[in-house]
PDB file of C-alpha atoms (C1' of nucleotides) in Angstrom:
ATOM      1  CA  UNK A   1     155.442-137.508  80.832  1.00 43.00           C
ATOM      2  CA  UNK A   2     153.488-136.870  84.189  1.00 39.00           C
ATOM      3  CA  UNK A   3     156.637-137.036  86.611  1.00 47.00           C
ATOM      4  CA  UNK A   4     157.078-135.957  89.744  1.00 57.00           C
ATOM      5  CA  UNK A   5     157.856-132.141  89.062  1.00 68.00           C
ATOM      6  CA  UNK A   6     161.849-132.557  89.867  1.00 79.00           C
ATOM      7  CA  UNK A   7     163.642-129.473  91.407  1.00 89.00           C
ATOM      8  CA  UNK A   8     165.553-128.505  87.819  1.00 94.00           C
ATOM      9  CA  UNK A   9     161.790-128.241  86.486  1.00 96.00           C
ATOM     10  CA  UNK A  10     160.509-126.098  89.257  1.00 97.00           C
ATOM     11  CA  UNK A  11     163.317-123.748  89.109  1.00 97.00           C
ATOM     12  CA  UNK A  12     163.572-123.155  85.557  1.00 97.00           C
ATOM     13  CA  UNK A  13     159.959-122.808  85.438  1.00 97.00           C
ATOM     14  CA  UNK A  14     160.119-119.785  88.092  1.00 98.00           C
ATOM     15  CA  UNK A  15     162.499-118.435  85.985  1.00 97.00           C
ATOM     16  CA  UNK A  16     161.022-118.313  83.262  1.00 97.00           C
ATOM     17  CA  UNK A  17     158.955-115.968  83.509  1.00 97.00           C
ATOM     18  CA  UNK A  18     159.920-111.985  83.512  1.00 97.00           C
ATOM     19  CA  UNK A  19     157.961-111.022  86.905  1.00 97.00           C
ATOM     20  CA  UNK A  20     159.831-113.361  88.302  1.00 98.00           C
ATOM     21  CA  UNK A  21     162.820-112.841  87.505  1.00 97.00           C
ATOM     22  CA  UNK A  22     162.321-109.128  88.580  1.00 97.00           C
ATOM     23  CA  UNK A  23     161.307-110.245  92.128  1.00 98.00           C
ATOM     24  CA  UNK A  24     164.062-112.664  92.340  1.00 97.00           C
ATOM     25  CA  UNK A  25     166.517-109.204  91.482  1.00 97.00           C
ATOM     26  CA  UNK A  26     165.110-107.133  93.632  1.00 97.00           C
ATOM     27  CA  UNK A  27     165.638-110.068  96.337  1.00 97.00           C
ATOM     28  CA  UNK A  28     169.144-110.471  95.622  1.00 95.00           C
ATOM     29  CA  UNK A  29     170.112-106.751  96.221  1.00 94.00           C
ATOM     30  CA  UNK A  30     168.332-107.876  99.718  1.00 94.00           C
ATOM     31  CA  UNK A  31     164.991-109.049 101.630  1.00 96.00           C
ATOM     32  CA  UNK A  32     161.645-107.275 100.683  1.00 97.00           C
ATOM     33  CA  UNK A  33     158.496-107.114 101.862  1.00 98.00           C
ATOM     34  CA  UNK A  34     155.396-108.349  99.540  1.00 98.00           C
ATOM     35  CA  UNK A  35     154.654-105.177  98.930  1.00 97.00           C
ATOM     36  CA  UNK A  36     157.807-103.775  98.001  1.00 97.00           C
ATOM     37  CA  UNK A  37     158.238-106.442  95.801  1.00 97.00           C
ATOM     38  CA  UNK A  38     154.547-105.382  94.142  1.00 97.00           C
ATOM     39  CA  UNK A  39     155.615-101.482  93.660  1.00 96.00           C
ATOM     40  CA  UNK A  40     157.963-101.713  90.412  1.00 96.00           C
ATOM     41  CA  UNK A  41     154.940-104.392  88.938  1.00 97.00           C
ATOM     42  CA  UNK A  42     152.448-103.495  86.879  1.00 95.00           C
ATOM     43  CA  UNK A  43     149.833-105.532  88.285  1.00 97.00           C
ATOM     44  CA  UNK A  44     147.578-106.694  91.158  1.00 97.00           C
ATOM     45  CA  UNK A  45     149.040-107.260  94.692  1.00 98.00           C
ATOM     46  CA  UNK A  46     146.876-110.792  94.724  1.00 97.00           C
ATOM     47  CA  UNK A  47     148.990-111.662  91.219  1.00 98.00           C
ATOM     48  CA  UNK A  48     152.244-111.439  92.801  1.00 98.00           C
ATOM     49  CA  UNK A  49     151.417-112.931  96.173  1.00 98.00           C
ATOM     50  CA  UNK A  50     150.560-115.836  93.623  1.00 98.00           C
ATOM     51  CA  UNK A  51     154.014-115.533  91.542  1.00 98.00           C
ATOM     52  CA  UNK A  52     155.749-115.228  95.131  1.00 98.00           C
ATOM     53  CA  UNK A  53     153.994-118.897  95.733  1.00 98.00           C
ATOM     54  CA  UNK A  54     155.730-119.890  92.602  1.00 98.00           C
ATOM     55  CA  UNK A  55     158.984-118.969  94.099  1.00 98.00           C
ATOM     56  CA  UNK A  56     158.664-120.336  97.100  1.00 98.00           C
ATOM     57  CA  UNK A  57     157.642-123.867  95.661  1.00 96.00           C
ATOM     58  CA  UNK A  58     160.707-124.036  93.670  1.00 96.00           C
ATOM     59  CA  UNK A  59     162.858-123.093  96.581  1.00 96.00           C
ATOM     60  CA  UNK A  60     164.018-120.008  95.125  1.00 97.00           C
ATOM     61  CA  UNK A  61     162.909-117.499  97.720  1.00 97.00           C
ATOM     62  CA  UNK A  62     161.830-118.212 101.193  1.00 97.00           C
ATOM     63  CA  UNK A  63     159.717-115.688 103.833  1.00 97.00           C
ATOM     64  CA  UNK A  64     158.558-115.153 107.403  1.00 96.00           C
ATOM     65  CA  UNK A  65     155.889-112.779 108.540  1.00 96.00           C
ATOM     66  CA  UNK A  66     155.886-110.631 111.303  1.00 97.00           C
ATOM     67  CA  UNK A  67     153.544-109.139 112.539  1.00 96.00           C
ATOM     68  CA  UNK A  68     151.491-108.118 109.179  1.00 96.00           C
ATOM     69  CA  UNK A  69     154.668-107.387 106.837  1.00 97.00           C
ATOM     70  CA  UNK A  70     155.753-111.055 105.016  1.00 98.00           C
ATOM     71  CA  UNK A  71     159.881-110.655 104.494  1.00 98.00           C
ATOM     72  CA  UNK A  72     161.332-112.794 101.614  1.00 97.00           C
ATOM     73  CA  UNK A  73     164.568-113.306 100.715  1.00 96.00           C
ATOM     74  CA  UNK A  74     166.618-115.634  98.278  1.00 95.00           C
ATOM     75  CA  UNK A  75     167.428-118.863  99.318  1.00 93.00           C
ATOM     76  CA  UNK A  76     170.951-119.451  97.206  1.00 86.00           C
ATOM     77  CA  UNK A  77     170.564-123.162  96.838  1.00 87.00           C
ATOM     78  CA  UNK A  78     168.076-123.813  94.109  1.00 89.00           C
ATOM     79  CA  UNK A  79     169.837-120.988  91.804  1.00 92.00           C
ATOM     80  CA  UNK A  80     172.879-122.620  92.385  1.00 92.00           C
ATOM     81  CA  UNK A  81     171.671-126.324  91.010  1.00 93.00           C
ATOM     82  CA  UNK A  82     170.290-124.827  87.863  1.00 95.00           C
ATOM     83  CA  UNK A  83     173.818-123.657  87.373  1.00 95.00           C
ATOM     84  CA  UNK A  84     175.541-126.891  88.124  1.00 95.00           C
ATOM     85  CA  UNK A  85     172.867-128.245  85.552  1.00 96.00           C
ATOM     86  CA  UNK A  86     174.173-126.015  82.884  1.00 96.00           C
ATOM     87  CA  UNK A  87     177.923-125.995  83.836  1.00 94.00           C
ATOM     88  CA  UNK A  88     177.779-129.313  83.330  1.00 94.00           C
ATOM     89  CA  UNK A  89     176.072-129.357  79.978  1.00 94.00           C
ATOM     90  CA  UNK A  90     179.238-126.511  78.855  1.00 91.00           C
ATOM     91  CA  UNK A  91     181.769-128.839  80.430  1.00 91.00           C
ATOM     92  CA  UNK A  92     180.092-131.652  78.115  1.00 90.00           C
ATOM     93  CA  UNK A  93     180.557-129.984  74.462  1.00 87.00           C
ATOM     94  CA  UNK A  94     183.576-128.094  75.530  1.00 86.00           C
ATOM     95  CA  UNK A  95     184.961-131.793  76.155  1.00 86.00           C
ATOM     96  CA  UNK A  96     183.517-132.408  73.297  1.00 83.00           C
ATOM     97  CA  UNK A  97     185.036-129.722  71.280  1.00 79.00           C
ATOM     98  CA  UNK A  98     188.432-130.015  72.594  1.00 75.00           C
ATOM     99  CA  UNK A  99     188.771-133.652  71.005  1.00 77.00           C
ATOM    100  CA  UNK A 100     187.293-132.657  67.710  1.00 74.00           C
ATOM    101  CA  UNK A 101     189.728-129.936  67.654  1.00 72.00           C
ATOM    102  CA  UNK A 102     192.533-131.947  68.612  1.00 77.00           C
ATOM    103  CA  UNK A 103     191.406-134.783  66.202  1.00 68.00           C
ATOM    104  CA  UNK A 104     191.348-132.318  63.205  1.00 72.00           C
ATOM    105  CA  UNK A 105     194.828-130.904  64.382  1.00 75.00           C
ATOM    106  CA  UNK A 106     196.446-134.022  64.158  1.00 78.00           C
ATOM    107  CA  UNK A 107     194.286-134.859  60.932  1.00 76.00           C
ATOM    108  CA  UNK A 108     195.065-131.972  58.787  1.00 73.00           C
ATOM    109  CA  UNK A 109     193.932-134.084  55.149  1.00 54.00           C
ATOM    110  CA  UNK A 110     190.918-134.655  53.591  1.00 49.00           C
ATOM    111  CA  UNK A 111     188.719-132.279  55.322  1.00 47.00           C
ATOM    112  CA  UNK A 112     185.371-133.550  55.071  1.00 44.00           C
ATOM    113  CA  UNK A 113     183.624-130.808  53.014  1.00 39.00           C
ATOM    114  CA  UNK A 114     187.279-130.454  51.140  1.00 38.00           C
ATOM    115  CA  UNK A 115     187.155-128.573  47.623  1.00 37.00           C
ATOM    116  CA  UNK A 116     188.681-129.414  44.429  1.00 31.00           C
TER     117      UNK A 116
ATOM    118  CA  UNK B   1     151.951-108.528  80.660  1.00 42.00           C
ATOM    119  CA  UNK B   2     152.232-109.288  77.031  1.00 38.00           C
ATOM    120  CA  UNK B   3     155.615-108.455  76.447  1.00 47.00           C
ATOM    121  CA  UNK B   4     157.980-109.227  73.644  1.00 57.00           C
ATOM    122  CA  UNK B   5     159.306-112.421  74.686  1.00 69.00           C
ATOM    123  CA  UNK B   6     162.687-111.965  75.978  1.00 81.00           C
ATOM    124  CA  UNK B   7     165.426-114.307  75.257  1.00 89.00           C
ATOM    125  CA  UNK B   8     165.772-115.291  78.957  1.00 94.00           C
ATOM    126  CA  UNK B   9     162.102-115.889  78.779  1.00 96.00           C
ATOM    127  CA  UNK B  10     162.858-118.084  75.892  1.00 97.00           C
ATOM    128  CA  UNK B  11     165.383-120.175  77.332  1.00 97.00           C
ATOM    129  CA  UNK B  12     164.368-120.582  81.002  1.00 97.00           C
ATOM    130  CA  UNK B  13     160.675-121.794  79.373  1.00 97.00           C
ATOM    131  CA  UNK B  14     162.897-124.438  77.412  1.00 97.00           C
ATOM    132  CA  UNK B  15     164.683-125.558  80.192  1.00 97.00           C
ATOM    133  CA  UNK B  16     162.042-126.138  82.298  1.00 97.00           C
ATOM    134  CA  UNK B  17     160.838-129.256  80.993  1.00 97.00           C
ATOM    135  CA  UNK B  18     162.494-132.291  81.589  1.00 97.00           C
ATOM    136  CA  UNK B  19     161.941-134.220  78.088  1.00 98.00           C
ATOM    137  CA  UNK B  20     163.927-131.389  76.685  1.00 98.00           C
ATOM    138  CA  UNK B  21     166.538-130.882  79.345  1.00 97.00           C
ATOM    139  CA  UNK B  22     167.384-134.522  78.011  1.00 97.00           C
ATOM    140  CA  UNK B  23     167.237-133.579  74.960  1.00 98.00           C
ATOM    141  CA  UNK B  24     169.938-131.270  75.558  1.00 97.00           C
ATOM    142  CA  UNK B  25     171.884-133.683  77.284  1.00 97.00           C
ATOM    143  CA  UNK B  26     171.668-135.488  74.657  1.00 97.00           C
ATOM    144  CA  UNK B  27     172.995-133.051  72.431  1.00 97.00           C
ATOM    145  CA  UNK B  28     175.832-131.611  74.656  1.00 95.00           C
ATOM    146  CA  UNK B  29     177.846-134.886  73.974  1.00 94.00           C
ATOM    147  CA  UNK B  30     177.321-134.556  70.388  1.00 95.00           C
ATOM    148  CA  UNK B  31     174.633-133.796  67.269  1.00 96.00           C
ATOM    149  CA  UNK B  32     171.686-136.478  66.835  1.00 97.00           C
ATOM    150  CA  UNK B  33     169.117-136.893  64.192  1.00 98.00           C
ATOM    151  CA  UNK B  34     165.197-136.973  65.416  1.00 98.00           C
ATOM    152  CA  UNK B  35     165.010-140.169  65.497  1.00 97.00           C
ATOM    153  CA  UNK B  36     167.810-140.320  67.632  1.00 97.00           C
ATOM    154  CA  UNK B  37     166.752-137.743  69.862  1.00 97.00           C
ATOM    155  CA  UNK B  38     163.448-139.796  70.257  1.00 97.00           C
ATOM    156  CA  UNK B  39     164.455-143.078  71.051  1.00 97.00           C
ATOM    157  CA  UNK B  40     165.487-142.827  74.747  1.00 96.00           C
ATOM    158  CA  UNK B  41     161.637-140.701  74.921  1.00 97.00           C
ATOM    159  CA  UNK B  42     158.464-142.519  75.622  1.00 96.00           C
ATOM    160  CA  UNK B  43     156.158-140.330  73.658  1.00 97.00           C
ATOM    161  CA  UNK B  44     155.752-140.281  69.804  1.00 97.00           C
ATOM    162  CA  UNK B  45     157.659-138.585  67.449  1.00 98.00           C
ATOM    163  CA  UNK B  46     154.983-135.547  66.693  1.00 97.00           C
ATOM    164  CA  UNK B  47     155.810-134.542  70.423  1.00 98.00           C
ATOM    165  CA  UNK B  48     159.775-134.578  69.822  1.00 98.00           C
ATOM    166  CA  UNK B  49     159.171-132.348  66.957  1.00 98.00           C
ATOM    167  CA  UNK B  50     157.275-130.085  68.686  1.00 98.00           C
ATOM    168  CA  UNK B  51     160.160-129.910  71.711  1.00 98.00           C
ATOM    169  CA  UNK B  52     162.457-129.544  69.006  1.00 98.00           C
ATOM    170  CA  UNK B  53     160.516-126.667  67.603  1.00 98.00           C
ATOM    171  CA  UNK B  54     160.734-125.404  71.504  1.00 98.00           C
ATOM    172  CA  UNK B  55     164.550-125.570  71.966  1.00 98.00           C
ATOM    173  CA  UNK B  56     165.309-123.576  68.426  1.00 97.00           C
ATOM    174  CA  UNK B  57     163.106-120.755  69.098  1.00 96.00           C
ATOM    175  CA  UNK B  58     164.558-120.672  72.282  1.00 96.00           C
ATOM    176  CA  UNK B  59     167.851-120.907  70.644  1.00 96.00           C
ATOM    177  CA  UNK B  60     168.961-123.295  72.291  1.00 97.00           C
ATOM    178  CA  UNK B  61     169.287-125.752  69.504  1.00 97.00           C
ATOM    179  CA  UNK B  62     170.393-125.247  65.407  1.00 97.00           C
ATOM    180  CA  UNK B  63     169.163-128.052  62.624  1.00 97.00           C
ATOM    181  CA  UNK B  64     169.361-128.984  59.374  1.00 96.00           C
ATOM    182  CA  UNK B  65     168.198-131.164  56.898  1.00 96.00           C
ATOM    183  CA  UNK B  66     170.347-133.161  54.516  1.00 97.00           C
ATOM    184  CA  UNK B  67     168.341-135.401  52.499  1.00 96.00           C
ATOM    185  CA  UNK B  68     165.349-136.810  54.833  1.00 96.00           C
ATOM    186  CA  UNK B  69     167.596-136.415  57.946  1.00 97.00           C
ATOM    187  CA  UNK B  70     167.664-133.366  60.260  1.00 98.00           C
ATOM    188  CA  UNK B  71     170.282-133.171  62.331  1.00 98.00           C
ATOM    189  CA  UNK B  72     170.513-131.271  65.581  1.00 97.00           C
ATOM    190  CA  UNK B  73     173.187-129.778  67.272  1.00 96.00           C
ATOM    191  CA  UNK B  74     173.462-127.406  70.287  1.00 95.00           C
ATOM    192  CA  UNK B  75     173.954-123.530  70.307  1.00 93.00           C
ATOM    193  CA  UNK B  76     176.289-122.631  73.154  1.00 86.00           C
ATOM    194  CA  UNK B  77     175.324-119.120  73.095  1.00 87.00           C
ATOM    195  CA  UNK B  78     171.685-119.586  74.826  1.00 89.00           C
ATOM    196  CA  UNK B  79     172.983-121.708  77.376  1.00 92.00           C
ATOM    197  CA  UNK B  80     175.531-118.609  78.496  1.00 91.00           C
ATOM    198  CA  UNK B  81     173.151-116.163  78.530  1.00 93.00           C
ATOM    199  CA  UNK B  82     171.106-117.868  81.372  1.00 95.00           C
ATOM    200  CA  UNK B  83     173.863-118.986  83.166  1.00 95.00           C
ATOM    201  CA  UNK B  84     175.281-115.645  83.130  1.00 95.00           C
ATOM    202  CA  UNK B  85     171.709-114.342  84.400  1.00 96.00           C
ATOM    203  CA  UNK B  86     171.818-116.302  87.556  1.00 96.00           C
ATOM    204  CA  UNK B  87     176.006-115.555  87.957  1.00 94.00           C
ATOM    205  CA  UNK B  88     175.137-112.310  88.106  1.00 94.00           C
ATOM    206  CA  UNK B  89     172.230-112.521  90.414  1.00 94.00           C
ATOM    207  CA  UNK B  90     174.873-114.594  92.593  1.00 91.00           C
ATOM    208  CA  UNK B  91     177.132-111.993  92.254  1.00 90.00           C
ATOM    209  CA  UNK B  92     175.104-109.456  93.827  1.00 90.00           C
ATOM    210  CA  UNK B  93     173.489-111.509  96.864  1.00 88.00           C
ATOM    211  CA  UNK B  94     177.710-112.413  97.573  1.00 86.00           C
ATOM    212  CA  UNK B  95     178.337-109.037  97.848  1.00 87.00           C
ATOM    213  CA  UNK B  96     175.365-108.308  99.950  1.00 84.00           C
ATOM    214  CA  UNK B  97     176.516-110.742 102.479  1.00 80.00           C
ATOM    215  CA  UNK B  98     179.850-109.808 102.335  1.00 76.00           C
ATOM    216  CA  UNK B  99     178.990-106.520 103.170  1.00 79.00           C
ATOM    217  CA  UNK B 100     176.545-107.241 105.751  1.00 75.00           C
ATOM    218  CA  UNK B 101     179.644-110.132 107.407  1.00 74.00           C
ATOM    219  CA  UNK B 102     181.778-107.267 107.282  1.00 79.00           C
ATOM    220  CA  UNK B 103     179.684-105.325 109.112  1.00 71.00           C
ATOM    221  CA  UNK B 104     178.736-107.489 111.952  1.00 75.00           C
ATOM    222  CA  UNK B 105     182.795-108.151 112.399  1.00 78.00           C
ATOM    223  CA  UNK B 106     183.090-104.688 112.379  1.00 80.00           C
ATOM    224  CA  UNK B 107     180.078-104.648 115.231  1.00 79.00           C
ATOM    225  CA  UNK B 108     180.493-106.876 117.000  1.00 73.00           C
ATOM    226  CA  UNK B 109     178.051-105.657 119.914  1.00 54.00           C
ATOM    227  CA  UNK B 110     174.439-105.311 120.419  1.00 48.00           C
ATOM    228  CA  UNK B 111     173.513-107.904 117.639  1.00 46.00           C
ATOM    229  CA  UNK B 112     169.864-107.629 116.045  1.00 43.00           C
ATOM    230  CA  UNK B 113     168.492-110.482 118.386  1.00 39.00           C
ATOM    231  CA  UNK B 114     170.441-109.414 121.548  1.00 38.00           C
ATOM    232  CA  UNK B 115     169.377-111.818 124.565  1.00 36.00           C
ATOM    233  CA  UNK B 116     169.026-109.937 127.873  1.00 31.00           C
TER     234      UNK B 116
ATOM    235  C1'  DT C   1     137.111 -98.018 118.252  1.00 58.46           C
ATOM    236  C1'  DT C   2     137.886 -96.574 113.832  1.00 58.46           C
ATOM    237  C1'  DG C   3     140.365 -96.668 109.937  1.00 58.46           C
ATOM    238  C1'  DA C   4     144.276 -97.580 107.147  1.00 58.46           C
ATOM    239  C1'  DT C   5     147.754-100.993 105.992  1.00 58.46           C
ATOM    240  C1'  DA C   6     149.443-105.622 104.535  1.00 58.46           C
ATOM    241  C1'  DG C   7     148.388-109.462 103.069  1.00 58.46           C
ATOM    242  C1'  DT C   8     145.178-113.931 102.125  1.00 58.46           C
ATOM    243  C1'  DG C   9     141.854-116.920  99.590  1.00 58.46           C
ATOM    244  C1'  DA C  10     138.705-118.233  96.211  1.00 58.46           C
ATOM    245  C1'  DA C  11     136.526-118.073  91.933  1.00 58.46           C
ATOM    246  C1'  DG C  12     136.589-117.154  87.087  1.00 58.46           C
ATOM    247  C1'  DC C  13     138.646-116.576  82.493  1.00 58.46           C
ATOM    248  C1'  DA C  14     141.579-116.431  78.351  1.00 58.46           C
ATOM    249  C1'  DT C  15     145.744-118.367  76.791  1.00 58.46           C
ATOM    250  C1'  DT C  16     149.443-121.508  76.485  1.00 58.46           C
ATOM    251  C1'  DC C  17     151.365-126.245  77.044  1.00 58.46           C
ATOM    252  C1'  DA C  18     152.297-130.953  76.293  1.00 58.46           C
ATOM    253  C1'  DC C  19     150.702-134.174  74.414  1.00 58.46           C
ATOM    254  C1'  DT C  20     147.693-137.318  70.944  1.00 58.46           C
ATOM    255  C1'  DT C  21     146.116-139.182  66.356  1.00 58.46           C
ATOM    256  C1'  DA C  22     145.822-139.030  61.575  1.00 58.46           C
ATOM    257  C1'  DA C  23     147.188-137.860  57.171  1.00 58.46           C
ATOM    258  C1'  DG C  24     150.579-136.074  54.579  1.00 58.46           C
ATOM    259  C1'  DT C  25     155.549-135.345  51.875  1.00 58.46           C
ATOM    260  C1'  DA C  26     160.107-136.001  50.596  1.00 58.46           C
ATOM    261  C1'  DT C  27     164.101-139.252  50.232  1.00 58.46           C
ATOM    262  C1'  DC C  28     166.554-143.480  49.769  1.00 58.46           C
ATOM    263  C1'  DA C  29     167.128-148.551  48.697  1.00 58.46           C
ATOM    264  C1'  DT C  30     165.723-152.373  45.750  1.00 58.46           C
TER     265       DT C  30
ATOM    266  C1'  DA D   1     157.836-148.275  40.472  1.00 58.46           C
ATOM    267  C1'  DT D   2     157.314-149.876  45.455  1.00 58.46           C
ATOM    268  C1'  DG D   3     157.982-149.724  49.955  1.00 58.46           C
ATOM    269  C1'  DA D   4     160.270-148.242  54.002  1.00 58.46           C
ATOM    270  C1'  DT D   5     162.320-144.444  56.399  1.00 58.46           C
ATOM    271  C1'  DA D   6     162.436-139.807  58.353  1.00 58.46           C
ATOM    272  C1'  DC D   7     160.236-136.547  59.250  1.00 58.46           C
ATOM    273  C1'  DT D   8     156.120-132.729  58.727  1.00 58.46           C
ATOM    274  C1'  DT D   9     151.669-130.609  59.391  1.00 58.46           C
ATOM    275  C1'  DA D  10     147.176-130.002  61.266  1.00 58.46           C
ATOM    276  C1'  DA D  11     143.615-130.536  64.403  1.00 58.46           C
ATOM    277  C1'  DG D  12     142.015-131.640  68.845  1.00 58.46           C
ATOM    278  C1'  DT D  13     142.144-132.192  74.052  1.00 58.46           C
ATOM    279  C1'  DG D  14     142.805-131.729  78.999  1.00 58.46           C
ATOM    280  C1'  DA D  15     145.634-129.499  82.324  1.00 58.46           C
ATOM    281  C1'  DA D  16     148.430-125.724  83.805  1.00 58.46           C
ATOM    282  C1'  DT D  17     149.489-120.541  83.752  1.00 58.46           C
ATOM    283  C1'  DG D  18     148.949-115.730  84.519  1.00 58.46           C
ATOM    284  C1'  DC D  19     146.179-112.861  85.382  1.00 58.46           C
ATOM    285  C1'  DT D  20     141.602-110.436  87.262  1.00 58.46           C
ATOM    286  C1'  DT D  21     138.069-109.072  90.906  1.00 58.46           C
ATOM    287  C1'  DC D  22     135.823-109.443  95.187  1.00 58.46           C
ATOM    288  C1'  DA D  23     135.524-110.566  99.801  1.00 58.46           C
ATOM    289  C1'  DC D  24     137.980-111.351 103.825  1.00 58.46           C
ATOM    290  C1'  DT D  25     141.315-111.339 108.067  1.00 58.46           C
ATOM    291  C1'  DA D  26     144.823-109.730 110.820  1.00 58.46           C
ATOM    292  C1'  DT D  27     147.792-105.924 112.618  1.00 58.46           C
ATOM    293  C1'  DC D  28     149.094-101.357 113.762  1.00 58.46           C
ATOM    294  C1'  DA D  29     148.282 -96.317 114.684  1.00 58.46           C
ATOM    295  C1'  DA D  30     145.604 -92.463 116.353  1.00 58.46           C
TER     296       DA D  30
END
DNA sequence: TTGATAGTGAAGCATTCACTTAAGTATCAT
DNA sequence: ATGATACTTAAGTGAATGCTTCACTATCAA
């Protein structure tokens, strides 16, 4: 396929993947530094910095440093349109749903795997 | 890391690829045979499969064959669970910043980057 | 100034991903 | 029986992922 990488593919992406999703708790309970994001992980510092740079590209979590601490903190918006993307999807078969139901109330004979 | 895939894992992977996030679409507004689901995708049919393959693990997606026809339909119950991941994330940055609103209404003096 | 802290950057490596092509197997229509 | 349809399976390939280690640069504290 080889397009440009849109924002739904990004996001899901970072979420995919159980680090992440770790840091991206710990970051909604409030801002962390790098290395209090690292303590809970079982791996190198360098490794997270790198799945921090994952977040960050998909506009999940932004950060400043100061001085020679690097704050991050979620950034609401991206989260929010990978939920829109899969509201939308419910609101489509619950549509969907709704008329079959209604068509079958108001259709009550000859179901279409009927016995006998 | 090596873990047991998680569900999550599972489902965020699937979504993160657009070819299948149309897939999806595609099967929100109703169930569709391969073929079907390949049509609107410029790649061959070998690739579809192999997204199908994809979206069931990831439960995402139920099939079956009748005759030489497999037909695919979605399985709301995936979707939830990763929407109800990042409503709960939500949920907790909300009440972060309600709190921390609260506070600074509560404060209103000496704020964090006082001038003068 | 010396040392610890907090992070950065680059290279390397095994694995997984998203495809492809090619060769099959059922099923249905004639 | 023959051919077309609808997949299925296997093997291969190049690029992306998720790490590692090692070397490095700032910043802060004593």
């Amino acid at each position: 396929m080889l397009h440009y990488q849109q924002p739904l593919d990004l996001t899901f992406q970072a979420l995919a993947d159980p680090t992440r999703r770790v840091m991206v708790e710990r970051l909604s309970r409030g801002p962390a530094s790098v290395s209090e994001l690292a303590k809970p992980l079982d791996m190198s510092l360098s490794a997270v910095v790198q799945h921090l740079a994952v977040l960050e590209q998909s506009g999940l979590v932004r950060s400043e440093k100061v001085g020679r601490v690097r704050t991050c903190r979620i950034a609401p918006k991206a989260l929010s349109g990978a939920e829109k993307w899969i509201a939308e999807r419910r609101a489509s078969w619950e549509r969907r749903l709704d008329r079959l139901g209604q068509f079958l109330a108001e259709n009550p004979d000859e179901p279409s795997g009927s016995k006998r």
